[in-house]
Coordinates of C-alpha atoms in Angstrom, one line a residue:
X1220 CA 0.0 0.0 0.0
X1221 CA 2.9 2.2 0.9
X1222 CA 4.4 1.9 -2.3
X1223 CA 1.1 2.6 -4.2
X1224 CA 0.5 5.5 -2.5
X1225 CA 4.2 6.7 -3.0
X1226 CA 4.1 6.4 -6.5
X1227 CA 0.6 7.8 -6.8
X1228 CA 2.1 11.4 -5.2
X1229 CA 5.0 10.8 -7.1
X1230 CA 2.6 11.0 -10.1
X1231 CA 0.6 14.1 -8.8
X1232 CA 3.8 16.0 -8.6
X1233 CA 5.3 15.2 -11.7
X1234 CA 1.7 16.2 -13.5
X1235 CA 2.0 19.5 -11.1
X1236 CA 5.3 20.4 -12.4
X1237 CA 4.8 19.9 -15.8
X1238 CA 1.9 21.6 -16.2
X1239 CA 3.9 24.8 -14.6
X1240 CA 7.2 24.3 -16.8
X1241 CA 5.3 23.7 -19.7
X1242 CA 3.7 27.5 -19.4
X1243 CA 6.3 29.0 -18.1
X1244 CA 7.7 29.8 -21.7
X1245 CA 4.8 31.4 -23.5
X1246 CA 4.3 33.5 -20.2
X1247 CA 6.4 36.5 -22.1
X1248 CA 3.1 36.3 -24.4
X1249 CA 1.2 37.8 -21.8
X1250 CA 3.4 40.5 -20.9
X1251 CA 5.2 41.8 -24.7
X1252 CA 3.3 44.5 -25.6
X1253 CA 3.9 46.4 -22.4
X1254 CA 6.2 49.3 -21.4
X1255 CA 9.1 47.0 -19.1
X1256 CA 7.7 43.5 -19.7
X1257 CA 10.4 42.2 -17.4
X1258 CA 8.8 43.9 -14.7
X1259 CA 5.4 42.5 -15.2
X1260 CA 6.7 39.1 -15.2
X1261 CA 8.2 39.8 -12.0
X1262 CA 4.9 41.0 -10.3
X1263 CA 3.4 37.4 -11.7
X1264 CA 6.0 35.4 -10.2
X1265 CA 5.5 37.5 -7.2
X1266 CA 2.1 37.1 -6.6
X1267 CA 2.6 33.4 -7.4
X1268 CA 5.2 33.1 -5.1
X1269 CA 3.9 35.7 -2.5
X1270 CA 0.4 34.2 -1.8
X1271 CA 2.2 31.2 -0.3
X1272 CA 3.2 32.5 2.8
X1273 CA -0.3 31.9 4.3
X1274 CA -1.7 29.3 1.6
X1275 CA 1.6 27.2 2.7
X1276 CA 0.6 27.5 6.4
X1277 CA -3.1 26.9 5.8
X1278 CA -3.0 24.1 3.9
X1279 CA -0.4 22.4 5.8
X1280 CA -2.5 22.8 8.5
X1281 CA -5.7 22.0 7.4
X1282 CA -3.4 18.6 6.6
X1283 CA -3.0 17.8 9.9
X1284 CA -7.0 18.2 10.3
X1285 CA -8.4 16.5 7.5
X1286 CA -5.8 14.3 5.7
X1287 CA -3.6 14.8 3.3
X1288 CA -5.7 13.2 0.3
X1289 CA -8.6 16.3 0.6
X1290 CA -5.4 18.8 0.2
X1291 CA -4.3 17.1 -2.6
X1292 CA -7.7 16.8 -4.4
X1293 CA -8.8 20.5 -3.8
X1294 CA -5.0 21.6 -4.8
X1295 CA -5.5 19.9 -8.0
X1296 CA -8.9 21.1 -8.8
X1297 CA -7.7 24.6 -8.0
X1298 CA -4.7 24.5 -10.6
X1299 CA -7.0 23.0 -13.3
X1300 CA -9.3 26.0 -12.9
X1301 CA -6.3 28.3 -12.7
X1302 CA -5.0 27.2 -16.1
X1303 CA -8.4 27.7 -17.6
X1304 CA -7.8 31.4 -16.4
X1305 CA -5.0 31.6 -19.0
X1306 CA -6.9 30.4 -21.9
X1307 CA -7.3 34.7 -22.7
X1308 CA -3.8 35.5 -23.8
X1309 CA -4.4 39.0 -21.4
X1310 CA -2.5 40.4 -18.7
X1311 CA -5.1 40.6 -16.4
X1312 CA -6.1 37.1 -16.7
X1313 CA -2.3 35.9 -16.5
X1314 CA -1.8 38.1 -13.2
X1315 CA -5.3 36.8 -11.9
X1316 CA -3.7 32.9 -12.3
X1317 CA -0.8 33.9 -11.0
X1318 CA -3.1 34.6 -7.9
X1319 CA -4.9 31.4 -7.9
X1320 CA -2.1 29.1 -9.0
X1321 CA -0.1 30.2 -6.1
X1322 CA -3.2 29.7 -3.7
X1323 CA -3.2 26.0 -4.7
X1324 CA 0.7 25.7 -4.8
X1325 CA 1.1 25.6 -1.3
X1326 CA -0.3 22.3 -1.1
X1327 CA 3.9 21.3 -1.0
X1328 CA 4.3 21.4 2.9
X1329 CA 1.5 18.9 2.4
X1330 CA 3.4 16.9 -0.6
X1331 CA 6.7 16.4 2.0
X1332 CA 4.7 15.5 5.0
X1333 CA 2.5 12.8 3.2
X1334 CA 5.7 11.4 2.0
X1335 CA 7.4 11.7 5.4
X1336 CA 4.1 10.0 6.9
X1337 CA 4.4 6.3 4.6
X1338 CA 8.4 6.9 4.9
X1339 CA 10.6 4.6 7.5
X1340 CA 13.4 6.4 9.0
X1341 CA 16.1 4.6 6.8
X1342 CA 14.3 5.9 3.4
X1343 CA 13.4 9.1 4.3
X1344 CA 16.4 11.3 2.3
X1345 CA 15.9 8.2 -0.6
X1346 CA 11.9 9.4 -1.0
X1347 CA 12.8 13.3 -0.5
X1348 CA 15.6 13.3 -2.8
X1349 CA 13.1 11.3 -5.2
X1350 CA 10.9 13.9 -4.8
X1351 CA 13.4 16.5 -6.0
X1352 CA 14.1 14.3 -8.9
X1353 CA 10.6 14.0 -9.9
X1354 CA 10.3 17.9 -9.9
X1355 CA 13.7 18.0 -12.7
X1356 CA 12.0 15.1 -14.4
X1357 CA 9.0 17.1 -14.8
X1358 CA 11.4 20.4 -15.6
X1359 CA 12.4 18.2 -18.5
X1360 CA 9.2 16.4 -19.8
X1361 CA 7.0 19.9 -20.1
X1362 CA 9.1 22.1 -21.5
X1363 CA 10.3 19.3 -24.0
X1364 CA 6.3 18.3 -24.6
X1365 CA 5.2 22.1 -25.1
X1366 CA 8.5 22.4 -28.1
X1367 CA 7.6 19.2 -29.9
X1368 CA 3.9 20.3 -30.1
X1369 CA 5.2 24.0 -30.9
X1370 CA 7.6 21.9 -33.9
X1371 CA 4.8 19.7 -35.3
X1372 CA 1.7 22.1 -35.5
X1373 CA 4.6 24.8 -36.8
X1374 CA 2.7 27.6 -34.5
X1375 CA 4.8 30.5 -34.9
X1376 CA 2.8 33.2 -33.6
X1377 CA 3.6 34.1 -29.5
X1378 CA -0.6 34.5 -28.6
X1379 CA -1.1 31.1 -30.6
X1380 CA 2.1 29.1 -28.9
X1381 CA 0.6 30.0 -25.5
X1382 CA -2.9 29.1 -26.3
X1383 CA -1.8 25.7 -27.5
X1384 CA 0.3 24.8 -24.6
X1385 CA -2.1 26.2 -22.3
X1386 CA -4.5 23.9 -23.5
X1387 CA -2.2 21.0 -23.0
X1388 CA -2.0 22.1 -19.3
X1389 CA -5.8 22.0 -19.2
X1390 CA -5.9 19.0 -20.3
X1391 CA -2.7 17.5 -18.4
X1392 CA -4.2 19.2 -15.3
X1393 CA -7.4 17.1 -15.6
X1394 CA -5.7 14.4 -15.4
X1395 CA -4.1 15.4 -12.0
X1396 CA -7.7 15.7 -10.5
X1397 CA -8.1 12.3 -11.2
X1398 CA -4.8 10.5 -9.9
X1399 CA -5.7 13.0 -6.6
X1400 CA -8.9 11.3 -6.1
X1401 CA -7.1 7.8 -6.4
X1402 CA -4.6 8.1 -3.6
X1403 CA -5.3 6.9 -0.3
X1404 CA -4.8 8.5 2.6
X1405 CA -1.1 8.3 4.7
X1406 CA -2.2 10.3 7.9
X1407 CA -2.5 7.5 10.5
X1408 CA -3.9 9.7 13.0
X1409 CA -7.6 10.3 13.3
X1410 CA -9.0 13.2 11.9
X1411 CA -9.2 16.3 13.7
X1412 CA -11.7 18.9 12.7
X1413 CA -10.2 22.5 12.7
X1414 CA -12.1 25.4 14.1
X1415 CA -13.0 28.7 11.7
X1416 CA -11.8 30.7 14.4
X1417 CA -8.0 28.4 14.6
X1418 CA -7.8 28.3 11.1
X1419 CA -8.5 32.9 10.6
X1420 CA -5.7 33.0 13.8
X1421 CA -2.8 31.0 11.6
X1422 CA -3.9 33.0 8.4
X1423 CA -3.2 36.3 10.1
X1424 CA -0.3 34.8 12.4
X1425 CA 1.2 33.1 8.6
X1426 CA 1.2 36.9 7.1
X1427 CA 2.3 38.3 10.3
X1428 CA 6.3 37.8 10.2
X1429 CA 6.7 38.5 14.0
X1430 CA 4.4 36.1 14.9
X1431 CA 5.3 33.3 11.8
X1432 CA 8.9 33.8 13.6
X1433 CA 7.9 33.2 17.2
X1434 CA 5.9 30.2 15.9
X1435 CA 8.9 29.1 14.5
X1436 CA 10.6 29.6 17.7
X1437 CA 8.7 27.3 19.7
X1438 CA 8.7 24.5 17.4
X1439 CA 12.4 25.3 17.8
X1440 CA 12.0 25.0 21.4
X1441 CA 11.1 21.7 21.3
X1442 CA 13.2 20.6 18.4
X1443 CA 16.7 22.6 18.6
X1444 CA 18.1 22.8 14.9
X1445 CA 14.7 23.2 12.9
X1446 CA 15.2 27.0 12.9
X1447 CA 18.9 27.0 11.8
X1448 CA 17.6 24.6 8.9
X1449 CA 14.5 27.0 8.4
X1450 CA 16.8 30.0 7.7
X1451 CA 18.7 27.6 5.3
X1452 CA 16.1 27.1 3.5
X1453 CA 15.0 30.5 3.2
X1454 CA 18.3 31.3 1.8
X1455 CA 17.8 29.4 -0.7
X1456 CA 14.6 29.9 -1.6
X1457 CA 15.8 33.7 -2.3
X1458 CA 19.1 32.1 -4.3
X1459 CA 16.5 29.8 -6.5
X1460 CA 14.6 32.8 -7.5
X1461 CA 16.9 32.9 -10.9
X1462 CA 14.6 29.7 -11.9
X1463 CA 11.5 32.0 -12.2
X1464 CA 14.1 34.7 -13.0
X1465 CA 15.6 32.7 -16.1
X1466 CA 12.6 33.3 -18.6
X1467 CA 12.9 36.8 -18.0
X1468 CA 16.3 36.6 -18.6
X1469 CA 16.7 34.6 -21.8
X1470 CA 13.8 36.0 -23.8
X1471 CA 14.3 40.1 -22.8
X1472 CA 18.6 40.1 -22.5
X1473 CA 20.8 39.8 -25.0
X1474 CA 19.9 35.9 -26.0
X1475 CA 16.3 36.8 -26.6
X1476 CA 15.6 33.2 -26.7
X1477 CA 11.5 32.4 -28.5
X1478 CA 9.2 30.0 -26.4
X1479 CA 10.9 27.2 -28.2
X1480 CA 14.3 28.0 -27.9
X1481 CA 13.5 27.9 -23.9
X1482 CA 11.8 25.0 -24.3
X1483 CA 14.5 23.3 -25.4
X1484 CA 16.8 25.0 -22.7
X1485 CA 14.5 23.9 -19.8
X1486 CA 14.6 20.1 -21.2
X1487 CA 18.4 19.9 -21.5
X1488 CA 18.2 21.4 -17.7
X1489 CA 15.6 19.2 -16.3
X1490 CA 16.9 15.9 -17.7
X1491 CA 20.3 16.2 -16.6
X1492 CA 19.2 17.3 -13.0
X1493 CA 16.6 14.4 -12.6
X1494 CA 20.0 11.9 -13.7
X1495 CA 22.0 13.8 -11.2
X1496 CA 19.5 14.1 -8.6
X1497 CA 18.2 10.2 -8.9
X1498 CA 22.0 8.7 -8.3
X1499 CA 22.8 11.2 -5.6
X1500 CA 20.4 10.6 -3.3
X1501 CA 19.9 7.0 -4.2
X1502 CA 23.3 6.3 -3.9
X1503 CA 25.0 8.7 -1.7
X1504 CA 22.8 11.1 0.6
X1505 CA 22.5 8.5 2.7
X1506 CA 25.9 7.5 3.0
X1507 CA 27.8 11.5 3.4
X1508 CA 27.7 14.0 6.2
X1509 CA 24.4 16.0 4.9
X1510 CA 25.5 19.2 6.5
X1511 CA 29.0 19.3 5.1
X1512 CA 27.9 18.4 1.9
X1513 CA 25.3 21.2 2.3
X1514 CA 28.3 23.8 3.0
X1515 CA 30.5 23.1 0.2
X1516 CA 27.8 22.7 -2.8
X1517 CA 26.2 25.5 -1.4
X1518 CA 30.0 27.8 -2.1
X1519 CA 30.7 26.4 -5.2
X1520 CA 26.7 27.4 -6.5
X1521 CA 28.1 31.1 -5.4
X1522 CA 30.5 31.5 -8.6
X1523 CA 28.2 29.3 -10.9
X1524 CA 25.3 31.7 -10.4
X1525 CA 27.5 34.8 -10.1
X1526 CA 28.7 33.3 -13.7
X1527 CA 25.2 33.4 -15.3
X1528 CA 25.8 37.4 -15.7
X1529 CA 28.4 37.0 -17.8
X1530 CA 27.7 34.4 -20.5
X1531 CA 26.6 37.6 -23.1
X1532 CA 25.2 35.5 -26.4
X1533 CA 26.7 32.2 -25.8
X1534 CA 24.5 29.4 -26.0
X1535 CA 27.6 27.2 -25.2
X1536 CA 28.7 29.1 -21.8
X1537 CA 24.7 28.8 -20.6
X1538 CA 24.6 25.2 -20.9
X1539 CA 28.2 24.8 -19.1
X1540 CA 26.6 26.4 -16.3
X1541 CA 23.6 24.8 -16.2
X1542 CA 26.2 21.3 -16.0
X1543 CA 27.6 23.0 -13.1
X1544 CA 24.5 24.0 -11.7
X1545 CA 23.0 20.4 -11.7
X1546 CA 26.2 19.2 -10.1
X1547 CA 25.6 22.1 -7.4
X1548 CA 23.0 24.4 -5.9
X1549 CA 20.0 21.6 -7.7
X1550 CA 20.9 19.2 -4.7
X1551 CA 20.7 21.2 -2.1
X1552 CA 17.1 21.2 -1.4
X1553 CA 16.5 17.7 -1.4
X1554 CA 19.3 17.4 2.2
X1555 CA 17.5 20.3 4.0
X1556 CA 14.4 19.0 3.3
X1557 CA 15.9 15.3 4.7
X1558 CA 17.4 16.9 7.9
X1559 CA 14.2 19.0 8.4
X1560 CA 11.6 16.1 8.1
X1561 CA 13.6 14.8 11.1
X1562 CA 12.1 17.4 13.6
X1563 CA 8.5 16.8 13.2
X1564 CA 6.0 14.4 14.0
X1565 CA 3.0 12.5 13.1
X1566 CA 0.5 15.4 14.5
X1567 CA 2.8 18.4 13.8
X1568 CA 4.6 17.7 10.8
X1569 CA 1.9 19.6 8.4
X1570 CA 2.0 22.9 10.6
X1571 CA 5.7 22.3 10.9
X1572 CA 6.4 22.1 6.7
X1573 CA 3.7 24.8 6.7
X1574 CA 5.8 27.6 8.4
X1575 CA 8.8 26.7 6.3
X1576 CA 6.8 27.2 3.4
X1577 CA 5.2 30.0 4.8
X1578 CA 9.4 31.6 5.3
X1579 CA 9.3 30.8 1.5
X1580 CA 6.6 32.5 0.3
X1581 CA 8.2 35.9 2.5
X1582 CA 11.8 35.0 0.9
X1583 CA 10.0 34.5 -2.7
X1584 CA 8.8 38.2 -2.2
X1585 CA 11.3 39.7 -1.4
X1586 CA 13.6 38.1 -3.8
X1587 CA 11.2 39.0 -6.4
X1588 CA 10.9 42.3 -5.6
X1589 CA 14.7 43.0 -5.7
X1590 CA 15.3 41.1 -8.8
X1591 CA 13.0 42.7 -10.3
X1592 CA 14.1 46.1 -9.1
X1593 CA 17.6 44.8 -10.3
X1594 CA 16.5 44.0 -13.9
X1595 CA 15.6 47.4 -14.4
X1596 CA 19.0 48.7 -14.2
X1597 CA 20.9 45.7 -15.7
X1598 CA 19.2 42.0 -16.5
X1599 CA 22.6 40.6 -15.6
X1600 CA 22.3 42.3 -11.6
X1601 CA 20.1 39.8 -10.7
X1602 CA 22.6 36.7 -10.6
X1603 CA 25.1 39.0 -8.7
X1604 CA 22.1 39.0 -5.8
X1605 CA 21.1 35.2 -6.4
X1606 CA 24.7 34.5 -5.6
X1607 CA 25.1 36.5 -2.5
X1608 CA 21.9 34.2 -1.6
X1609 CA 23.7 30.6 -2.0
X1610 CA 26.9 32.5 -0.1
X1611 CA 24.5 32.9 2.8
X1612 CA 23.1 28.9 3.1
X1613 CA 26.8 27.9 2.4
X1614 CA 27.5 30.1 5.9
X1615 CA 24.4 29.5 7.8
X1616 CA 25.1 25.5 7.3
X1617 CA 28.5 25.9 8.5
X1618 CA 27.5 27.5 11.5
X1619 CA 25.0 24.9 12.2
X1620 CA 27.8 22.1 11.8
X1621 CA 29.5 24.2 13.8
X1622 CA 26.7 24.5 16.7
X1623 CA 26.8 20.9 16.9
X1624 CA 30.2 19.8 16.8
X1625 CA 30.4 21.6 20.0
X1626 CA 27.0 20.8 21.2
X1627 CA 28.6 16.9 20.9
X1628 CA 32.0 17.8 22.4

């Protein structure tokens, strides 16, 4: 049963991420005609980003209420409607999904604690670090879907790409609703219902950042480390902005990439970081010292991303990076994510994924802001900031090695 149910959320994510790689290139469509496009995109990825720090929170804890399964289901209804939301090629209506989309997108604190729940001890970095792979494999498969159907129906035109793959992700997100309402439930604890009243106070606490961090502080309370792992993450939530980032890069700077050119990018990017991903943390995350590994990918992603500024027009220095990247900062996540599972529990571990991704959705904001701010002044600024961002988990997880070397001494 454990295994079905594994693979089934397996499934749901890979459906998820496809759906959102696979529109990610035509989103420029939306946005040409207007005076700083760049900047538009950024308000979408904003809001997308943004409404997660209290949809994160919510649904995370609603998790812990209900089940995972009802999360699921209502997630996946929620980002079939938002796609249908797209199906205008207007700006409104792509800032409107953005809205929605996001709403629904912080059904991941709920993705990493149904995994953690059906997970023993001894696989629990194996099924996270699958779950990052499944994300890259899905980096590849829409993105390379959306250019083949772009290549065979020869659509040219930048409204007519995005309607086409837009109705692909209608139809692709369909199919999501119904793998939801397949899986099974992996809460082993009774259901719990959750008062109006409890649910309003964690809405306003999640968008209050003094009281997100002195919720975070009690759980730390109990479980010394989660903060220090929290703050990681944040970090690099903030240093993986330049994913959202890149479409904006590559179609506005001096590449000025077309949906299909990025396309193509995103496949050669997600299939070599699902390979990467799969062997290292099927072979080896289990096996190294997590934190330490942590530190020194985390400094060697400072000069890759610091590098994506200075490529100019070459194709060829892009995809050396990207190499690099894969080799780098794309397995980091996968390891915090491990360590962090590892401070919650059966009854908590909804609420507990919840405020991380609540710490997100505020680092996704205020990333976005200032990258966008940045591209303003130069497109390349961005990486420069993205960079400082990886620097920053690279010294946060050394300190926290630190910490408990002496802590053990």
């Amino acid at each position: 049963m454990q295994d079905r149910r594994l693979a089934l959320i397996y499934a749901i994510i890979f459906f998820d991420v496809v759906v959102g790689s696979a529109v990610a290139p035509v989103l420029p469509a939306f946005v040409k005609e207007r005076p700083h496009p760049e900047l538009w995109l950024a308000l979408g990825t904003g809001l997308f980003l943004g409404v997660q720090l209290f949809s994160g929170p919510l649904l995370g804890k609603l998790s812990d209420g209900y089940g995972r399964r009802s999360i699921f289901i209502v997630s996946a209804v929620g980002t079939l409607l938002a796609n249908c939301l797209l199906l205008p090629v207007r700006l409104g209506y792509y800032l409107t999904n953005r809205v929605s989309d996001g709403l629904t997108n912080g059904m991941y604190a709920t993705v990493r604690s149904a995994i953690t729940d059906i997970s023993p001890p001894d696989k629990l970095f194996k099924n996270l670090g699958i779950e990052g792979a499944i994300l890259s494999l899905g980096f590849v498969v829409g993105p390379g879907v959306a250019g083949l159907l772009l290549t065979v129906l020869d659509v040219t035109d930048a409204e007519n790409q995005a309607r086409v793959v837009i109705l692909m992700a209608i139809i692709l997100s369909t199919v999501n609703v119904v793998l939801s309402l397949l899986l099974r439930e992996t809460k082993q604890t009774p259901v719990v219902p959750i008062a109006l009243r409890e649910l309003k106070t964690d809405v306003g606490q999640a968008v209050d950042v003094t009281t997100l961090w002195q919720r975070l502080s009690h759980k730390n309370t109990a479980s010394p480390g989660l903060k220090q792992l929290v703050l990681m993450q944040v970090a690099l939530t903030m240093s993986t902005g330049y994913y959202f980032y890149f479409v904006t890069f590559v179609s506005f700077g001096s590449m000025q990439m077309d949906a299909r050119q990025i396309s193509y990018f995103f496949m050669y990017f997600g299939f070599l970081s699902v390979v990467i991903n799969y062997v290292f943390y099927t072979y080896f995350a289990d096996r190294i010292n997590q934190r330490r590994a942590i530190v020194w990918l985390a400094a060697l992603s400072v000069p890759v991303l610091a590098g994506y500024s200075f490529i100019g027009t070459s194709v060829v220095s892009l995809y050396v990076l990207v190499t690099i990247d894969c080799l780098t900062i794309s397995l980091i996540q996968g390891l915090i994510e491990g360590l962090m599972a590892g401070h919650t529990t059966d009854t908590d571990r909804g609420e507990t994924f919840g405020i991380n991704q609540a710490m997100q959705g505020l680092a996704s904001i205020t990333t976005t802001v200032l990258f966008g701010g940045l591209s303003l002044l130069d497109l390349r600024l961005p990486f420069i900031w993205f960079a400082l961002c990886v620097g920053a988990v690279a010294w946060l997880a050394w300190r926290g090695m630190k910490r408990k070397n002496q802590t053990a001494l």
